[in-house]
Coordinates of C-alpha atoms in Angstrom, one line a residue:
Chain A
X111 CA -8.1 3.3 35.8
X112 CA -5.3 1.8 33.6
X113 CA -6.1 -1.2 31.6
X114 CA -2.7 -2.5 30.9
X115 CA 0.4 -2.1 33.1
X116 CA 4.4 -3.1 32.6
X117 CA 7.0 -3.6 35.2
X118 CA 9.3 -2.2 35.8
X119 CA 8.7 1.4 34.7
X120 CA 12.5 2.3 34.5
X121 CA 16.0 -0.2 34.3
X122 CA 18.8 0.3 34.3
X123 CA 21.9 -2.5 33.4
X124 CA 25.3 -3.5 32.6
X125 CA 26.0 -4.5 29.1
X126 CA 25.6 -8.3 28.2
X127 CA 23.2 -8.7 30.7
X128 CA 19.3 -10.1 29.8
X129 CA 16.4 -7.8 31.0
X130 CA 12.7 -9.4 31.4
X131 CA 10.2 -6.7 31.0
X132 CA 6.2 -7.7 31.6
X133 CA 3.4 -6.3 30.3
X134 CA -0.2 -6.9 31.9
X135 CA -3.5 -6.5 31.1
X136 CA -5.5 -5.7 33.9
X137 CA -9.0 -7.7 34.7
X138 CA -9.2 -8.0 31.1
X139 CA -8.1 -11.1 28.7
X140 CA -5.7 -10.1 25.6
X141 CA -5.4 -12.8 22.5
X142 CA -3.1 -10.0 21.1
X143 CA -0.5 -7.5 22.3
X144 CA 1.7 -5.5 20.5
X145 CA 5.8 -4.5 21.6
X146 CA 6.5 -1.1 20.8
X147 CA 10.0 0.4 20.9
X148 CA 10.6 4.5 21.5
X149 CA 14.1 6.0 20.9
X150 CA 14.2 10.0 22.4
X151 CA 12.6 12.5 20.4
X152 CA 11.5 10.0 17.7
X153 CA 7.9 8.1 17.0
X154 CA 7.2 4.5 18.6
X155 CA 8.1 1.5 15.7
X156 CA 6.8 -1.8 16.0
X157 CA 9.0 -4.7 17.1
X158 CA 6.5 -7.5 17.3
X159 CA 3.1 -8.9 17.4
X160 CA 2.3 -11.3 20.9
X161 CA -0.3 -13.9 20.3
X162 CA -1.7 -15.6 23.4
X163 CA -0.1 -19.3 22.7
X164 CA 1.5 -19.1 19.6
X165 CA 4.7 -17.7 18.4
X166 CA 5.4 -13.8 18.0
X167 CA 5.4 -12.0 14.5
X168 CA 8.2 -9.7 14.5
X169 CA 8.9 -6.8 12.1
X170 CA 11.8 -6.4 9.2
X171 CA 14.4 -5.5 11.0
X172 CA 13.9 -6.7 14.4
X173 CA 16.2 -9.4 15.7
X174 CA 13.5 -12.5 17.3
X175 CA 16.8 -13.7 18.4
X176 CA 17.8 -10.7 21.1
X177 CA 14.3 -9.7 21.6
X178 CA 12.3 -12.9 22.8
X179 CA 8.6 -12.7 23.8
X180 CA 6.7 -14.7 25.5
X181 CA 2.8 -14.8 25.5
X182 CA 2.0 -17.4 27.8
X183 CA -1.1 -15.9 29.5
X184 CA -4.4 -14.4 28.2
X185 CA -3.2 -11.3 30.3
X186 CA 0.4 -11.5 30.4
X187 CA 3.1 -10.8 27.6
X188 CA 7.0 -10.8 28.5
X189 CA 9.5 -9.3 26.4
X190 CA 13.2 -10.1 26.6
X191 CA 15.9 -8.3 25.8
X192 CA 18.8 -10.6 25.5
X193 CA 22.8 -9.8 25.7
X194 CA 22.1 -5.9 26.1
X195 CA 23.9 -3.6 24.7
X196 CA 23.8 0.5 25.4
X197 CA 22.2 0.8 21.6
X198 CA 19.4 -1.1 23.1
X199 CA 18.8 1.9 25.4
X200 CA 15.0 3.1 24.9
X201 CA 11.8 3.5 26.2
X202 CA 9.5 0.0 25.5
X203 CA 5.8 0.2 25.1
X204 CA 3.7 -2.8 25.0
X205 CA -0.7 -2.6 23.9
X206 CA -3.3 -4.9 24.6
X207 CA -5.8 -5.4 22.3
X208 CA -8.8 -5.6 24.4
X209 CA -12.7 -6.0 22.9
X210 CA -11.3 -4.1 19.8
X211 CA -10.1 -1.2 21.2
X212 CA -5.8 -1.1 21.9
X213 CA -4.9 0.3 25.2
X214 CA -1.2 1.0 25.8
X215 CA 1.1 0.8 28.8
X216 CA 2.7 2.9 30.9
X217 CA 6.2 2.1 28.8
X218 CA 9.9 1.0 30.6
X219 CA 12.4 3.3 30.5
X220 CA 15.4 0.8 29.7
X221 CA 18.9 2.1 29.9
X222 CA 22.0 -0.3 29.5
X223 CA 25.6 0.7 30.7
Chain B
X149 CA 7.3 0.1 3.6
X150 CA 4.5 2.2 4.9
X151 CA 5.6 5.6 5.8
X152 CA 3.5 8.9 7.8
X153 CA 5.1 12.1 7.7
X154 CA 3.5 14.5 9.9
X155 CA 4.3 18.0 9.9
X156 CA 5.7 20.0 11.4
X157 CA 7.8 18.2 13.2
X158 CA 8.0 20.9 16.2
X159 CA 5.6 24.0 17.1
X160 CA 5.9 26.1 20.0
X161 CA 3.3 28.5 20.0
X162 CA 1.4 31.4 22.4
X163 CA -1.4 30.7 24.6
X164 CA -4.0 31.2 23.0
X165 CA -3.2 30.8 19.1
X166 CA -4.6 28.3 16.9
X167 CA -2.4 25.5 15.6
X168 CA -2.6 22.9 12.2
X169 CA -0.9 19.5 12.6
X170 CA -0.6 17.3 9.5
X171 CA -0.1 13.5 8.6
X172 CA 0.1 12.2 5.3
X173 CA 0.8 8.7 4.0
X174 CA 1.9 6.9 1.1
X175 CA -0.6 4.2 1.7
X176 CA -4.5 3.7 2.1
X177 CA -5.3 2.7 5.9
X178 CA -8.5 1.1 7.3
X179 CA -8.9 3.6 9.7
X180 CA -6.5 6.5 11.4
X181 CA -5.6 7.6 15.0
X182 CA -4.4 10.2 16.6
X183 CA -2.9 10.2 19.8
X184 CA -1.0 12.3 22.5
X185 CA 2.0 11.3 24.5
X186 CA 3.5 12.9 27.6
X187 CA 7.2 12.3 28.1
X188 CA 7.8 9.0 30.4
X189 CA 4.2 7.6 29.1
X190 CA 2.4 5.6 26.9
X191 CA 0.4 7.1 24.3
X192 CA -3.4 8.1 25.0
X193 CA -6.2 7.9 21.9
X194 CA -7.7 11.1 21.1
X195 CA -9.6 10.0 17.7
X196 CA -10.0 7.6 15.5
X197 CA -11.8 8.5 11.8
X198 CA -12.9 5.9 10.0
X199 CA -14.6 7.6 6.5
X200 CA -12.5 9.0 3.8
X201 CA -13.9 13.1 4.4
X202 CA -14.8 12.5 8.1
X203 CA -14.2 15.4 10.8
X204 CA -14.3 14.9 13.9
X205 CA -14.2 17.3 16.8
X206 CA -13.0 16.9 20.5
X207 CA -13.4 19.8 22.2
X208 CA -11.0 22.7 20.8
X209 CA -9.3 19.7 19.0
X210 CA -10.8 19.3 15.1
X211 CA -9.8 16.2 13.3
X212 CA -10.3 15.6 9.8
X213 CA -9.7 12.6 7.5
X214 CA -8.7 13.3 4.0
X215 CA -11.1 11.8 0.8
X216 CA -8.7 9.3 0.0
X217 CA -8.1 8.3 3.3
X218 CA -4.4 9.2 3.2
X219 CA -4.0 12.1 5.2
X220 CA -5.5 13.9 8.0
X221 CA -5.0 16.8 10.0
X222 CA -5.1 17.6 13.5
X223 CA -6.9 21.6 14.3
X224 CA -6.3 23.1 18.0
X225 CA -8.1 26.3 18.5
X226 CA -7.0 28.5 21.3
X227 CA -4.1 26.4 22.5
X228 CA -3.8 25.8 25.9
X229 CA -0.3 25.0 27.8
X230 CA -2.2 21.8 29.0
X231 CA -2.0 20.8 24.9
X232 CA 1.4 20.6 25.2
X233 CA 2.6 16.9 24.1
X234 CA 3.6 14.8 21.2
X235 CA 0.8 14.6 18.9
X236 CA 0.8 11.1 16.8
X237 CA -1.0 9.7 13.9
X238 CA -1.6 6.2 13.2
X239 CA -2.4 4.2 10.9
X240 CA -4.6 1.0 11.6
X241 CA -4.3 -2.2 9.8
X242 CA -7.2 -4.7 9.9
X243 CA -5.0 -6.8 12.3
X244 CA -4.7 -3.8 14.6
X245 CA -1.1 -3.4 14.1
X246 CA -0.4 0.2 14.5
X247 CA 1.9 2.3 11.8
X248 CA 2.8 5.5 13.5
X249 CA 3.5 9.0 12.2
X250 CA 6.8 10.7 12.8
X251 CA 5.3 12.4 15.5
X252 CA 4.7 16.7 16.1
X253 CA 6.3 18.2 19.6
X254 CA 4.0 20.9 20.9
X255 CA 4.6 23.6 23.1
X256 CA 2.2 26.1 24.0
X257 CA 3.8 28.9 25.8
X258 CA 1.9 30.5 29.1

């Protein structure tokens, strides 16, 4: 069965608006989960490392700003996308890293007007 | 920055046919993955190859990792349409971070 899960799968909102996307890991514990972002017909690119109580590492290039995260639970990493806007339209992929081994999610299919 | 091109970037191909996917990097990685994406899903491991000449093999799916542990290719033998996906590398940092390839769409035609 899956191992880590996000909600919600798909979005959809207006621009300027703030979107709260979750990623879970499922009867396991994650120190570490990683936020993936997925534009169409490309590769995923790392946004940001979540550590479990401490703050996230983000990659060159990627605003900490408009893209907060939140790792306030061994199992549970938040990712929010702040003042939307329709070039923030892609599909977000968060991973757990879980006894060593890095399970992804399901992704959200985020799409602002 | 750390780049992985893999190539080619698209391959439709028969049922049936036999198929060469490549990833090659400007760095040295601790270890590589390969992975396979449906569209509207995460990525799903395959392989990960960990020693600079390994091969690996997966069914009809033959990895190998290149001496200096900068490139690897990705062998299908007798395609199915079921192998249809996008095929990614990865390369692995010690802190887990992923660094993925540009990614190779695969269609296999019934």
């Amino acid at each position: 069965g899956a191992v880590v899960s996000q909600h919600p799968s798909r979005v959809i909102c207006k621009s300027g608006t703030s979107v709260k996307i979750e990623c879970r890991s499922l009867d396991f514990q994650a120190t570490t989960m990683f936020w993936y972002r997925q534009f169409p017909k490309q590769s995923l690119m790392l946004m940001a490392t979540s550590n479990e109580g401490s703050k996230a590492t983000y990659e060159q290039g990627v605003e900490k700003d408009k893209f907060l995260i939140n790792h306030a639970s061994l199992t549970l990493s938040t990712l929010t996308v702040t003042s939307a806007h329709p070039e923030d339209s892609s599909f977000y992929i968060c991973s757990a890293i879980i006894s060593n081994e890095q399970f992804f999610g399901p992704g959200t299919r985020l799409t602002v007007l | 920055t750390q780049l992985l091109e893999q190539s080619p970037q698209f391959l439709s191909i028969q049922e049936g046919e036999n198929l060469t996917v490549y990833c090659n990097s400007s760095s040295v990685f601790s270890s590589l993955q390969w992975y396979r994406q449906e569209p509207g899903e995460g990525p799903v491991l395959l392989v990960t190859v960990v020693t600079g000449g390994e091969v690996k093999k997966l069914k009809r799916l033959t990895f190998q990792f290149g001496d200096a542990r900068k490139d690897s290719s990705l062998h299908i033998t007798a395609a199915q349409p079921g192998d249809t996906g996008l095929y990614l590398c990865a390369g692995v940092h010690s802190s887990y971070k992923l660094i993925f390839g540009s990614g190779t769409r695969l269609l296999v035609r019934p």
